[in-house]
Short mmCIF file of C-alpha atoms in Angstrom, two decimals:
data_model
loop_
_atom_site.label_atom_id
_atom_site.label_comp_id
_atom_site.label_asym_id
_atom_site.label_seq_id
_atom_site.Cartn_x
_atom_site.Cartn_y
_atom_site.Cartn_z
CA MET A 1 173.19 109.94 137.52
CA ILE A 2 176.40 110.88 135.69
CA LEU A 3 177.29 108.27 133.08
CA ASP A 4 180.44 107.80 131.05
CA GLN A 5 180.70 109.92 127.94
CA GLN A 6 179.96 107.00 125.60
CA TYR A 7 176.50 106.61 127.13
CA GLU A 8 175.69 110.30 126.95
CA GLU A 9 176.85 110.49 123.34
CA PHE A 10 174.63 107.52 122.54
CA ARG A 11 171.73 109.16 124.36
CA GLU A 12 172.08 112.30 122.26
CA LYS A 13 172.12 110.23 119.08
CA VAL A 14 168.88 108.43 120.01
CA ARG A 15 167.28 111.59 121.38
CA GLU A 16 167.90 113.38 118.09
CA PHE A 17 166.40 110.46 116.16
CA ALA A 18 163.38 110.39 118.50
CA ALA A 19 162.81 114.13 118.28
CA ASN A 20 163.22 114.43 114.51
CA GLN A 21 161.70 111.20 113.24
CA VAL A 22 159.65 109.46 115.94
CA CYS A 23 157.93 112.43 117.61
CA PRO A 24 156.36 113.79 114.39
CA ARG A 25 154.75 110.37 113.82
CA ALA A 26 153.58 109.68 117.37
CA SER A 27 150.11 111.27 117.32
CA GLU A 28 149.32 109.79 113.90
CA LEU A 29 150.35 106.29 114.96
CA ASP A 30 148.11 106.58 117.99
CA ARG A 31 145.16 108.03 116.08
CA LYS A 32 145.29 105.53 113.21
CA ASP A 33 146.30 102.43 115.19
CA GLU A 34 149.19 102.26 112.71
CA PHE A 35 152.24 100.04 113.22
CA PRO A 36 155.46 102.08 112.71
CA TRP A 37 157.02 100.09 109.86
CA ASP A 38 159.10 103.06 108.70
CA LEU A 39 160.50 103.67 112.18
CA VAL A 40 161.29 99.98 112.64
CA LYS A 41 163.39 100.12 109.47
CA LYS A 42 165.21 103.23 110.69
CA MET A 43 165.91 101.71 114.10
CA ALA A 44 167.31 98.63 112.39
CA GLU A 45 169.62 100.85 110.32
CA MET A 46 170.80 102.49 113.56
CA GLU A 47 171.46 99.03 115.10
CA LEU A 48 168.99 99.71 117.92
CA LEU A 49 167.10 96.41 117.73
CA ALA A 50 169.68 94.18 119.45
CA LEU A 51 172.04 96.54 121.22
CA TYR A 52 173.39 94.03 123.74
CA VAL A 53 173.82 91.14 121.26
CA PRO A 54 177.39 90.51 119.99
CA LYS A 55 178.22 91.64 116.49
CA LYS A 56 178.79 88.05 115.33
CA TYR A 57 175.05 87.48 115.78
CA GLY A 58 174.02 90.72 114.06
CA GLY A 59 173.81 92.89 117.17
CA ALA A 60 175.53 96.15 118.06
CA GLY A 61 177.84 94.63 120.66
CA ARG A 62 176.89 97.16 123.35
CA ASP A 63 175.34 96.48 126.78
CA VAL A 64 172.00 96.44 128.60
CA LEU A 65 172.43 99.94 130.02
CA THR A 66 172.83 101.28 126.47
CA TYR A 67 169.68 99.39 125.50
CA ALA A 68 167.73 100.81 128.48
CA ILE A 69 168.74 104.33 127.44
CA ALA A 70 167.49 103.68 123.89
CA VAL A 71 164.08 102.47 125.16
CA GLU A 72 163.85 105.44 127.50
CA GLU A 73 164.61 108.03 124.82
CA VAL A 74 162.24 106.54 122.22
CA GLY A 75 159.50 106.12 124.83
CA ARG A 76 159.96 109.75 125.84
CA VAL A 77 158.16 110.79 122.65
CA CYS A 78 156.20 107.70 121.57
CA GLY A 79 155.15 104.82 123.78
CA SER A 80 153.99 102.74 120.82
CA THR A 81 157.39 102.82 119.12
CA GLY A 82 159.07 102.34 122.49
CA ILE A 83 157.07 99.21 123.32
CA PHE A 84 157.95 97.71 119.94
CA LEU A 85 161.66 98.31 120.59
CA ALA A 86 161.36 96.85 124.08
CA ALA A 87 159.31 93.80 123.08
CA HIS A 88 161.41 92.93 120.04
CA SER A 89 164.69 93.26 121.92
CA SER A 90 163.83 91.74 125.29
CA LEU A 91 161.09 89.26 124.38
CA GLY A 92 161.91 88.25 120.83
CA VAL A 93 165.69 88.44 120.75
CA PHE A 94 166.76 87.73 124.35
CA PRO A 95 165.46 84.16 124.91
CA ILE A 96 167.06 82.92 121.69
CA TYR A 97 170.32 84.69 122.47
CA VAL A 98 170.47 83.21 125.99
CA SER A 99 168.90 79.77 125.52
CA GLY A 100 169.25 79.01 121.80
CA THR A 101 171.60 76.50 120.21
CA GLU A 102 174.21 77.74 117.76
CA GLU A 103 171.99 76.55 114.89
CA GLN A 104 169.02 78.49 116.30
CA LYS A 105 171.11 81.61 116.70
CA GLN A 106 172.29 81.41 113.10
CA LYS A 107 168.79 80.78 111.78
CA PHE A 108 166.67 83.03 114.01
CA LEU A 109 168.80 85.39 116.09
CA ILE A 110 170.82 87.00 113.30
CA PRO A 111 167.83 88.16 111.19
CA LEU A 112 166.08 89.37 114.36
CA ALA A 113 169.15 91.31 115.51
CA ARG A 114 169.59 92.89 112.10
CA GLY A 115 165.93 93.90 111.96
CA GLU A 116 165.29 91.76 108.90
CA LYS A 117 162.59 89.99 110.90
CA ILE A 118 160.38 90.99 113.83
CA GLY A 119 160.30 88.99 117.05
CA SER A 120 157.74 88.41 119.78
CA PHE A 121 157.08 86.27 122.85
CA GLY A 122 153.92 84.29 123.60
CA LEU A 123 153.34 83.57 127.30
CA THR A 124 149.97 85.03 128.33
CA GLU A 125 146.80 83.04 127.72
CA PRO A 126 143.10 83.72 128.32
CA ASN A 127 143.36 81.92 131.69
CA ALA A 128 147.08 82.20 132.41
CA GLY A 129 148.64 85.61 132.92
CA SER A 130 150.24 86.28 136.30
CA ASP A 131 149.82 82.55 136.99
CA ALA A 132 152.06 81.31 134.21
CA ALA A 133 151.95 77.80 135.66
CA GLY A 134 148.37 77.68 134.42
CA THR A 135 149.51 77.40 130.80
CA GLN A 136 146.90 75.45 128.80
CA THR A 137 148.54 75.48 125.35
CA THR A 138 149.82 71.93 124.79
CA ALA A 139 152.81 70.58 122.90
CA ILE A 140 152.74 66.80 122.46
CA ARG A 141 155.82 65.06 121.06
CA VAL A 142 155.01 63.01 117.96
CA ASP A 143 158.15 61.47 116.41
CA ASP A 144 160.35 64.39 115.31
CA THR A 145 157.75 67.11 115.85
CA TYR A 146 155.62 68.69 118.56
CA LEU A 147 151.89 68.97 117.91
CA VAL A 148 150.75 72.30 119.40
CA ASN A 149 147.22 73.38 120.26
CA GLY A 150 146.04 76.42 122.18
CA THR A 151 145.69 80.20 122.19
CA LYS A 152 147.92 83.00 123.42
CA ARG A 153 146.41 86.42 124.25
CA PHE A 154 147.64 90.02 124.50
CA ILE A 155 150.84 89.33 122.55
CA THR A 156 152.80 92.46 121.61
CA SER A 157 153.64 92.50 117.88
CA GLY A 158 151.89 89.12 117.63
CA SER A 159 150.38 89.46 114.16
CA VAL A 160 153.35 91.29 112.63
CA ALA A 161 156.08 89.11 114.11
CA ASP A 162 158.04 86.71 111.89
CA ILE A 163 159.64 84.70 114.72
CA ILE A 164 157.91 84.03 118.03
CA VAL A 165 159.12 82.30 121.17
CA PHE A 166 156.20 80.73 123.05
CA THR A 167 155.53 78.39 125.94
CA ALA A 168 153.44 75.22 125.98
CA THR A 169 153.01 72.25 128.29
CA LYS A 170 152.90 68.53 127.71
CA ASP A 171 150.23 68.28 130.42
CA PRO A 172 148.44 71.24 132.10
CA LYS A 173 148.24 69.22 135.34
CA LEU A 174 152.04 69.25 135.70
CA GLY A 175 152.37 73.00 136.32
CA TYR A 176 155.82 74.51 135.80
CA PRO A 177 157.71 71.20 135.26
CA GLY A 178 155.58 70.41 132.20
CA ILE A 179 156.27 73.69 130.40
CA SER A 180 158.75 73.98 127.53
CA ALA A 181 159.69 76.86 125.25
CA PHE A 182 159.54 76.73 121.44
CA ILE A 183 160.18 78.88 118.39
CA VAL A 184 157.53 79.21 115.69
CA GLU A 185 157.81 81.02 112.36
CA LYS A 186 155.10 83.04 110.69
CA GLY A 187 153.44 80.97 107.97
CA THR A 188 153.84 77.64 109.75
CA PRO A 189 150.75 75.52 108.94
CA GLY A 190 148.31 75.47 111.86
CA PHE A 191 149.66 78.74 113.29
CA SER A 192 147.85 82.05 112.81
CA ALA A 193 147.18 85.42 114.39
CA GLY A 194 143.71 85.83 115.84
CA LYS A 195 141.86 88.82 117.23
CA GLN A 196 143.70 92.15 117.34
CA GLU A 197 143.05 94.12 120.52
CA ASP A 198 141.45 97.59 120.50
CA LYS A 199 143.43 99.18 123.33
CA LEU A 200 143.35 102.18 125.65
CA GLY A 201 146.92 103.20 124.84
CA LEU A 202 150.00 102.15 122.87
CA ARG A 203 147.67 102.07 119.90
CA GLY A 204 150.48 102.14 117.37
CA SER A 205 151.68 98.81 118.78
CA ILE A 206 149.96 95.66 117.55
CA THR A 207 148.58 93.39 120.29
CA SER A 208 146.89 90.18 119.19
CA GLU A 209 146.01 86.56 119.82
CA LEU A 210 148.13 83.69 118.56
CA VAL A 211 146.26 80.54 117.61
CA PHE A 212 147.71 77.03 117.32
CA GLU A 213 145.55 74.35 115.69
CA ASP A 214 147.41 71.04 115.27
CA CYS A 215 150.49 73.10 114.49
CA LYS A 216 153.58 70.93 113.91
CA ILE A 217 156.78 72.40 115.37
CA PRO A 218 160.02 70.57 114.44
CA LYS A 219 162.02 69.27 117.39
CA GLU A 220 164.86 71.58 116.32
CA ASN A 221 162.66 74.50 117.42
CA LEU A 222 162.59 73.42 121.05
CA LEU A 223 164.30 76.27 122.93
CA GLY A 224 166.41 74.90 125.75
CA LYS A 225 165.56 71.47 127.10
CA GLU A 226 162.12 69.94 127.45
CA GLY A 227 160.59 71.07 130.75
CA GLU A 228 162.82 74.15 130.98
CA GLY A 229 160.25 76.60 129.67
CA PHE A 230 159.78 78.10 133.14
CA LYS A 231 163.49 78.89 133.34
CA VAL A 232 163.43 80.46 129.85
CA PHE A 233 160.47 82.73 130.51
CA MET A 234 161.64 83.73 134.01
CA GLU A 235 165.00 84.85 132.62
CA THR A 236 163.13 86.64 129.83
CA LEU A 237 160.76 88.41 132.23
CA ASP A 238 163.59 89.48 134.56
CA SER A 239 165.28 91.24 131.64
CA GLY A 240 161.96 92.44 130.28
CA ARG A 241 161.27 94.25 133.53
CA ILE A 242 164.31 96.42 132.90
CA SER A 243 162.83 97.21 129.48
CA ILE A 244 159.39 98.09 130.86
CA GLY A 245 160.97 100.12 133.63
CA ALA A 246 162.96 102.05 131.03
CA LEU A 247 159.85 102.62 128.91
CA ALA A 248 157.79 103.73 131.93
CA LEU A 249 160.63 106.11 132.77
CA GLY A 250 160.73 107.50 129.25
CA ILE A 251 156.96 108.12 129.08
CA ALA A 252 157.10 109.80 132.52
CA GLN A 253 159.94 112.01 131.31
CA GLY A 254 157.90 112.98 128.27
CA ALA A 255 154.95 113.97 130.47
CA PHE A 256 157.32 115.95 132.71
CA ASP A 257 158.97 117.73 129.78
CA SER A 258 155.61 118.74 128.37
CA SER A 259 154.52 120.03 131.79
CA VAL A 260 157.66 122.13 132.29
CA THR A 261 157.26 123.67 128.83
CA PHE A 262 153.58 124.41 129.49
CA VAL A 263 154.25 125.97 132.90
CA ARG A 264 157.03 128.18 131.58
CA SER A 265 154.96 129.58 128.75
CA ASN A 266 151.47 130.02 130.28
CA THR A 267 149.69 132.16 132.81
CA THR A 268 146.58 131.89 134.98
CA HIS A 269 144.62 134.94 136.12
CA GLY A 270 147.37 137.07 134.60
CA ARG A 271 150.06 135.43 136.75
CA PRO A 272 152.79 133.12 135.40
CA LEU A 273 152.03 129.48 136.18
CA ARG A 274 155.61 128.95 137.29
CA LYS A 275 155.00 131.26 140.27
CA SER A 276 152.20 129.09 141.63
CA GLN A 277 153.43 127.16 144.67
CA LEU A 278 150.95 124.36 143.91
CA ILE A 279 152.43 123.97 140.43
CA GLN A 280 155.94 124.20 141.82
CA SER A 281 155.13 121.41 144.28
CA MET A 282 153.84 119.14 141.52
CA ILE A 283 156.86 119.80 139.30
CA ALA A 284 159.23 119.11 142.19
CA GLU A 285 157.47 115.86 143.05
CA MET A 286 157.42 114.65 139.44
CA GLY A 287 161.05 115.54 138.85
CA THR A 288 162.27 113.84 142.03
CA GLU A 289 160.36 110.61 141.46
CA ILE A 290 161.47 110.39 137.83
CA GLU A 291 165.12 110.75 138.87
CA ALA A 292 164.64 108.05 141.50
CA ALA A 293 163.10 105.76 138.89
CA ARG A 294 166.03 106.40 136.58
CA LEU A 295 168.49 105.35 139.26
CA LEU A 296 166.61 102.10 139.84
CA VAL A 297 166.37 101.25 136.14
CA TYR A 298 170.01 102.02 135.47
CA GLN A 299 171.11 100.08 138.57
CA ALA A 300 169.26 96.96 137.38
CA ALA A 301 170.80 97.29 133.93
CA MET A 302 174.30 97.72 135.35
CA LEU A 303 173.91 94.67 137.60
CA LYS A 304 172.89 92.58 134.62
CA ASP A 305 175.81 93.87 132.60
CA LYS A 306 178.18 92.81 135.39
CA GLY A 307 176.67 89.33 135.56
CA LEU A 308 175.36 89.93 139.09
CA PRO A 309 171.92 88.95 140.44
CA PHE A 310 169.36 91.54 139.37
CA THR A 311 165.92 89.94 139.77
CA LYS A 312 164.97 92.05 142.81
CA GLU A 313 166.37 95.23 141.38
CA ALA A 314 164.61 94.72 138.02
CA ALA A 315 161.30 94.16 139.83
CA MET A 316 161.88 97.28 141.91
CA ALA A 317 162.72 99.32 138.82
CA LYS A 318 159.63 98.14 136.96
CA TYR A 319 157.34 98.60 139.95
CA TYR A 320 158.59 102.05 140.94
CA ALA A 321 159.03 103.47 137.44
CA SER A 322 155.52 102.41 136.37
CA THR A 323 153.94 103.74 139.56
CA ALA A 324 155.85 107.02 139.39
CA GLY A 325 155.10 107.21 135.68
CA MET A 326 151.34 106.94 136.15
CA LYS A 327 151.49 109.57 138.86
CA ALA A 328 153.58 111.88 136.65
CA ALA A 329 151.22 111.48 133.68
CA ASP A 330 148.21 112.20 135.91
CA MET A 331 149.88 115.27 137.36
CA ALA A 332 150.81 116.41 133.86
CA ILE A 333 147.14 116.46 132.86
CA SER A 334 146.26 118.41 136.01
CA ILE A 335 148.98 120.96 135.22
CA HIS A 336 147.67 121.36 131.69
CA GLY A 337 144.10 121.77 132.95
CA LEU A 338 141.42 121.23 130.32
CA TYR A 339 144.10 121.34 127.64
CA GLY A 340 145.44 118.15 129.19
CA ILE A 341 142.46 116.07 128.13
CA THR A 342 142.59 117.27 124.52
CA LYS A 343 144.66 115.99 121.61
CA GLU A 344 146.35 119.39 121.38
CA TYR A 345 148.93 118.21 123.90
CA PRO A 346 150.53 114.75 124.21
CA VAL A 347 149.92 114.28 127.94
CA GLU A 348 146.60 112.46 127.53
CA ARG A 349 148.41 109.99 125.25
CA PHE A 350 151.20 109.62 127.80
CA LEU A 351 148.65 108.73 130.47
CA ARG A 352 146.99 106.11 128.27
CA ASP A 353 150.33 104.64 127.22
CA GLU A 354 151.73 104.55 130.75
CA LYS A 355 148.94 102.40 132.18
CA LEU A 356 150.22 99.19 130.55
CA MET A 357 153.53 99.61 132.37
CA GLU A 358 151.74 98.70 135.64
CA ILE A 359 150.34 95.53 134.06
CA GLY A 360 152.58 94.14 131.33
CA GLU A 361 155.38 91.65 132.12
CA GLY A 362 154.06 91.16 135.63
CA THR A 363 151.59 93.44 137.41
CA SER A 364 152.70 95.75 140.20
CA GLU A 365 151.28 93.25 142.67
CA ILE A 366 153.45 90.49 141.16
CA GLN A 367 156.50 92.76 141.35
CA LYS A 368 155.90 93.31 145.06
CA ILE A 369 155.71 89.54 145.59
CA VAL A 370 158.99 89.06 143.74
CA ILE A 371 160.67 91.82 145.75
CA ALA A 372 159.38 90.55 149.09
CA ARG A 373 160.46 86.98 148.39
CA LYS A 374 163.95 88.13 147.48
CA ILE A 375 164.15 90.07 150.73
CA LEU A 376 162.45 87.59 153.03
CA GLY A 377 163.05 84.34 151.25
CA LYS A 378 160.34 82.05 149.88
#
């Protein structure tokens, strides 16, 4: 896809940053399970953490397509840093930007957009993932506060986040109508981070539990109206699927780039790898599917930027990019042979990082349900 010059110039800027500063840290972050504090600071300085948020709220005043390109280019070299950028921007920043009051935007959005604080989003629970209506965390109104009890699980940046949007219900029996969205700050009495997950991939990204034990949330921290939590998290997930699609695309591109470099510079049985028709077929298939994924991701971003419906397109982008990405990463390992399963090359890390893209922010099965319902009607 040919984009306007402003987008390509921005891409080159982020690509240079990713190549020179993110890529050299990627293997170490993965090996040490180390959160990229230094890279977070640098991305904040580059105004990458809230690209689509207006300047008056601390953002860069760009658009969603620009943001998708940033996630793609960072993810191309490091999934862990890419997932932080995606989660902070789409899960931490977005719901406050869209649903917050002016007071909430001044208090929470501006420091998040500037990168002074880290954001996160707490939806998943031990027994409520794809079935978000099964939320068990409760928020009971007591005078001017909400008393919150429950546990969130698998929360990206959970233990390092300063500001977290989360969902809770006044009665689990009510399903969606009982769910509201709230904002909680790190250090609030009764709120803490629990177990940190030991993951297959994205090991430089922190994933943890969030625990609420008689945690008092002031009524001013209700995000949107009471009972509108479903609306808040559906809007958040729709946008988040563009983010995950962009990240899946970036990781796939990284696996493809590594494969092309390997094929061009290696031989088998004294014959250049690039002359093998089997290798040529794999490279052609990877390249075609990655380009198709890019078109879907960019289309969803452009629709959102124009204020047009994009739920179906975002689900398609996320579903296809993650599926194509897993296939590309698997093929990359096959192309590298035994080298592909060693730490000498990044493709084994790309494969491990890519797997979450088929699960996070709605599994592939959920995406297909969303797509089908948009086509066929509920």
